[in-house]
Coordinates of C-alpha atoms in Angstrom, one line a residue:
X1 CA -40.5 -12.9 -26.3
X2 CA -40.0 -12.9 -29.5
X3 CA -38.0 -11.1 -32.4
X4 CA -39.4 -10.7 -36.1
X5 CA -39.1 -12.6 -38.5
X6 CA -36.8 -10.5 -41.1
X7 CA -39.0 -10.0 -44.2
X8 CA -38.4 -10.4 -47.6
X9 CA -35.1 -9.1 -48.8
X10 CA -34.1 -8.1 -45.2
X11 CA -30.6 -7.6 -45.6
X12 CA -28.4 -9.8 -42.7
X13 CA -26.1 -6.4 -42.5
X14 CA -28.0 -5.0 -40.7
X15 CA -27.7 -7.0 -37.7
X16 CA -24.6 -6.7 -36.3
X17 CA -25.6 -3.1 -35.7
X18 CA -28.0 -4.5 -33.7
X19 CA -25.8 -7.1 -32.0
X20 CA -23.4 -3.7 -31.8
X21 CA -25.8 -1.4 -29.9
X22 CA -25.7 -3.9 -26.8
X23 CA -21.7 -4.4 -27.5
X24 CA -20.6 -1.6 -27.2
X25 CA -22.8 0.1 -23.7
X26 CA -22.2 -3.8 -21.8
X27 CA -18.4 -3.0 -22.9
X28 CA -17.7 0.6 -20.5
X29 CA -17.3 -2.2 -17.7
X30 CA -13.1 -2.4 -19.8
X31 CA -13.1 1.6 -18.6
X32 CA -13.6 0.6 -14.5
X33 CA -10.1 2.1 -14.5
X34 CA -10.8 5.7 -15.0
X35 CA -13.3 5.7 -11.5
X36 CA -10.7 3.5 -9.5
X37 CA -9.3 6.8 -7.9
X38 CA -11.5 8.7 -7.9
X39 CA -13.4 5.4 -5.8
X40 CA -10.2 5.4 -3.5
X41 CA -10.4 8.8 -3.0
X42 CA -14.3 9.7 -2.1
X43 CA -14.3 6.3 0.1
X44 CA -11.2 5.6 1.4
X45 CA -10.2 2.0 -0.7
X46 CA -7.8 0.2 -1.4
X47 CA -6.6 -1.0 -5.3
X48 CA -7.3 -4.9 -4.5
X49 CA -10.8 -3.5 -2.8
X50 CA -12.3 -0.7 -6.5
X51 CA -11.0 -3.4 -7.9
X52 CA -14.6 -5.6 -6.4
X53 CA -17.1 -4.0 -8.4
X54 CA -14.7 -5.1 -12.3
X55 CA -14.2 -8.1 -10.5
X56 CA -17.8 -9.9 -9.1
X57 CA -19.3 -8.3 -12.6
X58 CA -16.7 -10.6 -14.6
X59 CA -17.7 -12.9 -12.3
X60 CA -21.4 -13.1 -13.0
X61 CA -20.5 -12.2 -16.5
X62 CA -19.5 -16.2 -16.5
X63 CA -22.4 -17.8 -14.8
X64 CA -25.6 -15.5 -15.9
X65 CA -24.0 -17.3 -19.6
X66 CA -23.9 -19.8 -18.4
X67 CA -27.2 -20.4 -16.4
X68 CA -29.1 -18.9 -18.8
X69 CA -27.1 -19.2 -22.1
X70 CA -30.1 -21.8 -23.2
X71 CA -33.0 -19.2 -22.1
X72 CA -31.3 -17.5 -24.3
X73 CA -31.4 -20.2 -27.7
X74 CA -35.4 -20.9 -26.3
X75 CA -36.3 -16.9 -25.5
X76 CA -34.3 -15.4 -29.0
X77 CA -32.3 -12.1 -29.2
X78 CA -34.6 -10.0 -28.6
X79 CA -36.3 -11.3 -24.5
X80 CA -32.3 -11.6 -24.4
X81 CA -31.5 -7.7 -25.3
X82 CA -33.9 -7.1 -23.4
X83 CA -33.1 -8.7 -20.0
X84 CA -29.6 -7.2 -20.6
X85 CA -30.4 -3.3 -20.6
X86 CA -32.3 -4.0 -17.3
X87 CA -29.7 -5.4 -15.4
X88 CA -26.8 -3.3 -17.2
X89 CA -28.6 0.4 -16.9
X90 CA -30.0 -1.4 -13.0
X91 CA -26.7 -1.9 -12.0
X92 CA -25.5 1.9 -12.6
X93 CA -28.6 3.0 -11.3
X94 CA -28.4 0.8 -7.7
X95 CA -24.1 2.4 -7.8
X96 CA -24.8 6.0 -8.4
X97 CA -27.6 5.1 -4.9
X98 CA -24.8 4.0 -3.9
X99 CA -21.9 6.2 -4.5
X100 CA -24.5 8.9 -3.1
X101 CA -25.3 7.5 0.5
X102 CA -21.5 6.0 0.9
X103 CA -22.3 2.9 0.6
X104 CA -19.4 0.6 -1.2
X105 CA -21.4 -2.6 -0.8
X106 CA -23.8 -1.6 -3.3
X107 CA -22.1 0.0 -5.8
X108 CA -20.2 -3.6 -5.6
X109 CA -24.0 -4.7 -5.4
X110 CA -25.5 -2.9 -7.8
X111 CA -22.6 -2.5 -11.1
X112 CA -20.6 -6.3 -9.7
X113 CA -24.1 -8.5 -9.4
X114 CA -27.0 -7.2 -10.6
X115 CA -24.8 -5.3 -13.7
X116 CA -22.7 -8.7 -13.9
X117 CA -26.1 -10.4 -15.1
X118 CA -26.9 -7.6 -17.5
X119 CA -23.4 -8.6 -19.2
X120 CA -23.7 -12.2 -19.3
X121 CA -27.1 -12.1 -20.7
X122 CA -26.0 -9.3 -22.6
X123 CA -23.0 -10.8 -24.3
X124 CA -23.8 -14.3 -25.5
X125 CA -26.9 -12.9 -27.1
X126 CA -26.5 -11.7 -30.8
X127 CA -24.3 -15.3 -31.5
X128 CA -26.2 -17.6 -32.1
X129 CA -28.1 -15.6 -34.5
X130 CA -24.9 -14.4 -36.4
X131 CA -23.7 -17.4 -36.6
X132 CA -26.7 -18.0 -38.5
X133 CA -27.4 -15.1 -40.1
X134 CA -23.9 -15.9 -41.5
X135 CA -22.7 -19.0 -41.5
X136 CA -20.1 -18.6 -44.3
X137 CA -18.1 -16.1 -42.1
X138 CA -19.1 -17.2 -38.5
X139 CA -15.4 -16.0 -37.5
X140 CA -16.0 -12.4 -39.2
X141 CA -18.8 -11.7 -37.9
X142 CA -19.0 -12.1 -34.1
X143 CA -16.0 -10.3 -34.3
X144 CA -18.1 -7.7 -35.8
X145 CA -20.7 -7.7 -32.3
X146 CA -18.0 -8.4 -30.3
X147 CA -15.6 -5.8 -31.4
X148 CA -18.3 -3.8 -30.0
X149 CA -18.0 -4.9 -25.8
X150 CA -14.0 -4.8 -26.7
X151 CA -14.8 -1.0 -27.9
X152 CA -17.2 -0.2 -25.0
X153 CA -14.5 1.5 -22.9
X154 CA -13.3 3.6 -26.5
X155 CA -16.3 5.8 -25.7
X156 CA -16.8 5.0 -22.1
X157 CA -12.8 5.9 -21.0
X158 CA -13.0 9.5 -22.3
X159 CA -17.3 10.5 -21.7
X160 CA -16.5 9.5 -18.0
X161 CA -13.5 10.9 -17.3
X162 CA -14.8 13.7 -18.8
X163 CA -18.0 13.4 -16.5
X164 CA -15.5 13.3 -13.4
X165 CA -13.7 16.0 -14.2
X166 CA -17.4 18.8 -14.5
X167 CA -19.4 16.9 -11.4
X168 CA -16.0 16.8 -8.6
X169 CA -14.5 13.0 -7.8
X170 CA -15.9 13.5 -4.6
X171 CA -18.4 10.9 -3.7
X172 CA -21.7 13.3 -5.4
X173 CA -19.5 13.0 -8.5
X174 CA -19.3 9.8 -9.0
X175 CA -22.4 9.9 -8.2
X176 CA -24.0 11.6 -11.5
X177 CA -21.6 9.6 -13.2
X178 CA -22.9 6.4 -12.8
X179 CA -27.0 7.4 -12.3
X180 CA -25.7 9.3 -16.7
X181 CA -24.7 6.5 -17.5
X182 CA -27.4 4.6 -16.6
X183 CA -30.0 6.3 -18.6
X184 CA -28.0 7.0 -21.5
X185 CA -27.0 3.0 -22.0
X186 CA -30.6 2.1 -21.7
X187 CA -31.5 4.3 -24.7
X188 CA -28.6 3.2 -26.4
X189 CA -29.4 0.3 -26.2
X190 CA -32.8 0.1 -26.9
X191 CA -32.0 0.7 -30.4
X192 CA -31.1 -3.3 -30.8
X193 CA -34.1 -3.8 -29.1
X194 CA -35.8 -2.9 -31.9
X195 CA -33.6 -3.5 -34.7
X196 CA -32.9 -7.2 -34.3
X197 CA -34.2 -9.8 -36.6
X198 CA -33.7 -13.7 -37.9
X199 CA -33.7 -15.4 -40.9
X200 CA -36.8 -16.4 -42.3
X201 CA -36.4 -20.5 -43.0
X202 CA -36.8 -19.7 -46.9
X203 CA -33.7 -17.1 -46.2
X204 CA -30.9 -19.7 -46.9
X205 CA -27.3 -17.9 -46.3
X206 CA -24.5 -19.4 -48.5
X207 CA -23.5 -22.6 -46.4
X208 CA -20.3 -22.1 -44.6
X209 CA -16.6 -22.7 -46.0
X210 CA -13.8 -24.8 -44.1
X211 CA -10.9 -22.5 -43.3
X212 CA -8.5 -25.1 -45.5
X213 CA -5.8 -25.3 -43.1
X214 CA -8.0 -26.6 -40.4
X215 CA -8.3 -30.5 -39.9
X216 CA -11.0 -29.5 -36.4
X217 CA -14.0 -28.4 -38.3
X218 CA -17.0 -31.1 -38.4
X219 CA -20.6 -30.9 -39.7
X220 CA -22.0 -33.1 -37.3
X221 CA -24.0 -32.0 -34.4
X222 CA -23.4 -32.0 -30.7
X223 CA -26.0 -30.6 -27.7
X224 CA -24.4 -28.6 -24.9
X225 CA -25.3 -31.3 -22.3
X226 CA -23.1 -33.3 -24.3
X227 CA -20.5 -31.0 -25.2
X228 CA -18.9 -30.1 -21.9
X229 CA -18.7 -33.9 -21.4
X230 CA -15.8 -33.4 -24.0
X231 CA -11.9 -33.0 -23.6
X232 CA -12.2 -30.3 -26.1
X233 CA -14.0 -27.7 -24.4
X234 CA -12.4 -28.4 -21.2
X235 CA -9.0 -27.8 -23.6
X236 CA -11.1 -24.4 -24.6
X237 CA -11.9 -23.7 -20.7
X238 CA -9.0 -23.4 -20.1
X239 CA -6.7 -21.4 -23.4
X240 CA -10.4 -18.6 -22.5
X241 CA -8.7 -19.1 -19.0
X242 CA -6.0 -18.2 -19.8
X243 CA -5.2 -15.9 -22.5
X244 CA -8.6 -13.6 -20.7
X245 CA -6.6 -13.8 -17.4
X246 CA -3.7 -12.7 -18.9
X247 CA -5.6 -9.4 -20.5
X248 CA -7.6 -8.8 -18.2
X249 CA -5.2 -7.7 -15.6
X250 CA -3.3 -5.1 -17.7
X251 CA -6.4 -3.7 -18.6
X252 CA -8.7 -3.5 -15.0
X253 CA -5.7 -1.7 -13.2
X254 CA -4.3 -0.2 -17.4
X255 CA -4.6 3.5 -15.7
X256 CA -2.3 3.8 -12.9
X257 CA 0.3 0.7 -14.7
X258 CA 1.6 3.5 -16.2
X259 CA 1.4 5.9 -14.4
X260 CA 4.0 3.6 -12.0
X261 CA 6.2 2.0 -14.7
X262 CA 7.1 5.7 -15.5
X263 CA 6.2 7.9 -12.7
X264 CA 10.0 8.3 -11.6
X265 CA 11.2 8.6 -15.1
X266 CA 11.7 12.1 -17.1
X267 CA 8.1 12.0 -19.1
X268 CA 5.5 10.9 -16.3
X269 CA 2.0 10.7 -17.2
X270 CA -0.4 12.5 -16.0
X271 CA -3.7 11.3 -15.6
X272 CA -5.8 12.7 -18.6
X273 CA -3.0 11.3 -20.4
X274 CA -2.9 7.9 -19.1
X275 CA -7.8 7.8 -19.6
X276 CA -5.8 7.6 -22.7
X277 CA -3.7 4.9 -22.9
X278 CA -7.1 3.6 -21.1
X279 CA -8.8 4.2 -24.6
X280 CA -6.3 3.3 -27.1
X281 CA -5.8 -0.5 -25.0
X282 CA -9.6 -0.5 -25.5
X283 CA -9.2 0.0 -29.1
X284 CA -7.0 -3.2 -29.8
X285 CA -8.7 -5.2 -27.9
X286 CA -11.8 -3.7 -30.6
X287 CA -10.1 -4.1 -33.4
X288 CA -8.4 -7.8 -32.9
X289 CA -11.7 -8.6 -31.8
X290 CA -12.3 -8.0 -35.5
X291 CA -9.5 -8.1 -37.0
X292 CA -7.9 -11.6 -35.7
X293 CA -11.5 -13.2 -35.5
X294 CA -11.8 -12.8 -39.6
X295 CA -8.1 -14.0 -40.1
X296 CA -9.6 -17.3 -37.9
X297 CA -11.4 -17.6 -41.0
X298 CA -8.9 -17.9 -43.8
X299 CA -6.0 -19.3 -41.2
X300 CA -8.0 -21.9 -39.9
X301 CA -9.2 -21.7 -34.9
X302 CA -5.5 -23.6 -34.0
X303 CA -3.5 -21.4 -35.7
X304 CA -4.6 -18.3 -34.5
X305 CA -5.0 -19.2 -30.7
X306 CA -0.7 -20.1 -31.5
X307 CA -0.3 -16.6 -32.1
X308 CA -2.7 -15.1 -29.4
X309 CA -0.6 -17.0 -26.8
X310 CA 2.7 -17.5 -27.6
X311 CA 3.5 -14.1 -29.3
X312 CA 1.4 -13.0 -26.5
X313 CA 3.9 -15.3 -23.8
X314 CA 6.6 -12.6 -25.7
X315 CA 4.7 -9.9 -25.6
X316 CA 4.5 -9.8 -21.7
X317 CA 8.3 -10.1 -21.8
X318 CA 9.0 -7.4 -23.4
X319 CA 6.9 -5.3 -20.8
X320 CA 8.8 -7.3 -18.1
X321 CA 12.6 -6.1 -19.4
X322 CA 12.5 -3.5 -20.9
X323 CA 9.5 -2.1 -20.1
X324 CA 10.3 1.2 -18.2
X325 CA 12.8 2.2 -20.7
X326 CA 10.7 2.8 -24.0
X327 CA 7.5 4.9 -23.4
X328 CA 6.2 3.5 -27.4
X329 CA 7.7 -0.2 -26.8
X330 CA 5.1 -0.8 -23.3
X331 CA 2.4 1.2 -25.2
X332 CA 3.2 -1.1 -28.6
X333 CA 3.3 -4.3 -26.3
X334 CA 0.6 -3.5 -24.7
X335 CA -1.3 -3.2 -27.4
X336 CA -0.2 -6.2 -29.2
X337 CA -1.5 -7.8 -25.6
X338 CA -5.1 -6.6 -25.6
X339 CA -5.5 -7.1 -29.6
X340 CA -5.1 -11.1 -28.3
X341 CA -7.1 -10.3 -25.2
X342 CA -10.6 -9.4 -27.6
X343 CA -9.6 -11.7 -31.0
X344 CA -9.7 -14.8 -27.8
X345 CA -13.3 -13.4 -27.6
X346 CA -14.4 -13.5 -30.9
X347 CA -13.2 -16.6 -32.7
X348 CA -14.3 -19.0 -29.6
X349 CA -17.8 -18.7 -30.8
X350 CA -16.6 -20.5 -34.5
X351 CA -14.3 -22.3 -32.9
X352 CA -16.8 -24.3 -30.0
X353 CA -18.7 -23.8 -33.8
X354 CA -16.4 -25.7 -35.3
X355 CA -16.4 -28.5 -33.1
X356 CA -19.3 -28.8 -32.6
X357 CA -21.6 -27.4 -34.6
X358 CA -23.9 -24.9 -34.8
X359 CA -26.9 -26.2 -33.2
X360 CA -27.1 -25.4 -29.1
X361 CA -23.2 -23.6 -29.7
X362 CA -25.0 -20.1 -27.9
X363 CA -25.7 -22.0 -25.4
X364 CA -22.5 -24.3 -25.2
X365 CA -20.3 -20.7 -25.2
X366 CA -22.4 -19.6 -22.6
X367 CA -20.8 -21.9 -20.1
X368 CA -18.0 -21.4 -21.7
X369 CA -18.0 -18.2 -20.2
X370 CA -17.6 -19.7 -17.1
X371 CA -13.3 -19.1 -18.0
X372 CA -13.6 -15.2 -17.8
X373 CA -15.4 -15.4 -14.7
X374 CA -12.4 -17.4 -13.4
X375 CA -9.7 -14.9 -15.4
X376 CA -12.0 -12.0 -14.3
X377 CA -11.5 -13.6 -10.7
X378 CA -7.6 -14.5 -11.1
X379 CA -6.6 -11.3 -13.3
X380 CA -7.3 -8.4 -11.1
X381 CA -6.6 -10.1 -8.4
X382 CA -2.8 -11.3 -9.3
X383 CA -1.8 -8.6 -10.4
X384 CA -3.4 -6.0 -7.9
X385 CA -3.2 -8.3 -4.9
X386 CA 1.2 -8.1 -5.8
X387 CA 1.0 -4.5 -6.5
X388 CA 0.4 -4.0 -2.8
X389 CA 2.5 -6.6 -1.6
X390 CA 5.1 -5.7 -3.3
X391 CA 4.3 -1.3 -2.0
X392 CA 4.2 -2.8 1.1
X393 CA 7.4 -3.8 1.3
X394 CA 8.8 -0.3 -0.2
X395 CA 9.4 -1.0 -3.7
X396 CA 7.9 1.3 -6.2
X397 CA 7.0 2.0 -9.8
X398 CA 7.8 -0.7 -12.3
X399 CA 8.6 -2.9 -9.3
X400 CA 5.1 -3.6 -8.8
X401 CA 4.3 -5.6 -11.0
X402 CA 7.5 -7.7 -12.1
X403 CA 6.1 -10.4 -10.2
X404 CA 2.5 -10.8 -11.7
X405 CA 4.3 -9.9 -14.9
X406 CA 6.1 -13.0 -14.8
X407 CA 2.9 -14.6 -13.3
X408 CA 1.2 -13.5 -17.0
X409 CA 3.9 -16.1 -18.7
X410 CA 3.0 -18.8 -17.9
X411 CA -0.5 -18.4 -17.3
X412 CA -0.4 -18.5 -21.6
X413 CA 2.7 -20.9 -21.7
X414 CA -0.5 -22.8 -20.3
X415 CA -2.4 -21.8 -22.1
X416 CA -0.6 -22.5 -25.0
X417 CA 0.1 -26.0 -23.4
X418 CA -3.9 -26.9 -24.0
X419 CA -4.9 -25.9 -27.2
X420 CA -2.1 -28.1 -28.8
X421 CA -4.1 -30.4 -27.2
X422 CA -7.4 -29.7 -28.9
X423 CA -8.6 -32.5 -31.2
X424 CA -12.2 -33.3 -33.2
X425 CA -15.0 -34.6 -31.0
X426 CA -15.4 -38.5 -31.0
X427 CA -18.3 -39.2 -33.1
X428 CA -20.2 -40.8 -30.0
X429 CA -20.8 -37.2 -28.8
X430 CA -22.3 -36.6 -31.6
X431 CA -26.1 -36.5 -32.3
X432 CA -27.3 -39.5 -34.0
X433 CA -28.3 -38.5 -37.1
X434 CA -32.4 -39.4 -39.3
X435 CA -32.8 -39.1 -42.3
X436 CA -31.1 -37.1 -44.7
X437 CA -32.3 -33.5 -45.9
X438 CA -33.5 -33.5 -41.5
X439 CA -32.2 -31.8 -38.1
X440 CA -31.1 -34.6 -35.9
X441 CA -32.5 -36.3 -33.5
X442 CA -32.4 -35.3 -30.4
X443 CA -32.7 -36.4 -26.2
X444 CA -36.6 -34.1 -25.3
X445 CA -34.1 -33.3 -22.1
X446 CA -31.6 -30.9 -24.8
X447 CA -33.2 -29.8 -27.2
X448 CA -34.3 -25.9 -26.2
X449 CA -37.5 -26.5 -27.2
X450 CA -39.4 -21.9 -28.2
X451 CA -42.2 -20.5 -26.2
X452 CA -44.6 -21.2 -29.7
X453 CA -43.5 -24.6 -29.9
X454 CA -44.8 -25.6 -26.2
X455 CA -48.1 -23.5 -26.6
X456 CA -49.1 -25.1 -30.9
X457 CA -47.6 -28.0 -30.0
X458 CA -50.4 -31.3 -29.3
X459 CA -50.1 -32.6 -25.9
X460 CA -51.8 -36.2 -26.7
X461 CA -49.9 -37.2 -30.1
X462 CA -46.4 -36.8 -31.2
X463 CA -46.2 -33.2 -32.9
X464 CA -45.3 -34.0 -37.0
X465 CA -42.6 -31.8 -38.8
X466 CA -43.9 -29.3 -41.6
X467 CA -42.7 -27.9 -44.4
X468 CA -41.1 -24.6 -43.1
X469 CA -40.2 -26.5 -40.1
X470 CA -38.1 -29.8 -42.3
X471 CA -36.6 -26.9 -44.7
X472 CA -35.6 -25.1 -41.8
X473 CA -34.3 -28.9 -40.8
X474 CA -32.6 -29.4 -44.2
X475 CA -30.6 -25.9 -44.2
X476 CA -29.6 -26.0 -40.6
X477 CA -27.8 -29.5 -41.4
X478 CA -26.2 -28.3 -44.9
X479 CA -25.3 -26.0 -42.3

């Protein structure tokens, strides 16, 4: 399925809304904590068990993005958005069946496995397209789209809470809520499928302007296969994994965590207020994605990650030491952490472009998101397992989370060190240049190939470059 080329005069600012329609939908994953207490009550689950659908969903997000990244590059964003729509919506429908029949394994399979594939393919679907449309401001462009993933819970959290209140928190009410989610999100994501466009060969947006404070930006190109063999890729993998683990631990257990912190105070947190806190975290997550990623276009990606990891560790320290003494302090620190968490996701595609070029940045990004898979297991596992064990030991309130918060600080320090070790990619990993103004020579096994080129390329002789393709190649090399 090939998306139509943008007509002459098409505004590139119509492309981010297409990406947003998909990302706002799949961003519902960040509102999973709203479903945790009802599921635990209706099906008799522990906190660790009720986190399984979310954890598996994040694991499948990373794996499907890694293995599907090359397919997304080859088949285009419309194909990817269609696959995401089918999987994500089907995941909710299967979960509805699981809740109605009290089969928790079906909820885990539907929301976690099937829906998780939709998360991964949908997440990376617009990345390379946006970078091609906005080579002058890659951080801002990817931030706009990925902002939607962070902001999805801003809509889904109160919406889900209202549905559970209307339908009831029983297994039947949860099933109805899942059913409505699946149908509504399918319609909303369809808007992105219909709206997405790719730039024409003669569109030629302005070339990227390097951030003056960064020495990491390259004009060379690195294939996805070569990128995973560089130390830079794995250092960024560690950076992303540590930053995500630290943020996702709070996000997945946000509603019960704030309730526990202030349960024994004069101002306990109600269920509706806890859902509102989840929505606030979503807003911070969303704002951080566009705000910090746009800032990275000015101060450079490495400096931006120093901020995420260093100041993030300080915020966790404040929560651990003084979080239960002041509700505003707890909320502000959590909001800052979640803004860094979201900003880390939105900044990493531009960081990859700086290091590896634009040639297969979508596929490289997909492979890097396996760090999200690991973090999706580590973050909730650390927070939930520690909380469960501390509860068994007789502790309550903030005492449930002290150890896990200390662990998060250590992880952010590890990520900070990894970011400091990032250096420019060695030229031996660069694709060899051809004549000036042409695309780099790429081994056939590494080059993404469109369906159109497969059917049109002569099989008995070498395929020659057409004038339009030459123009496209020249534009890509200038970027």
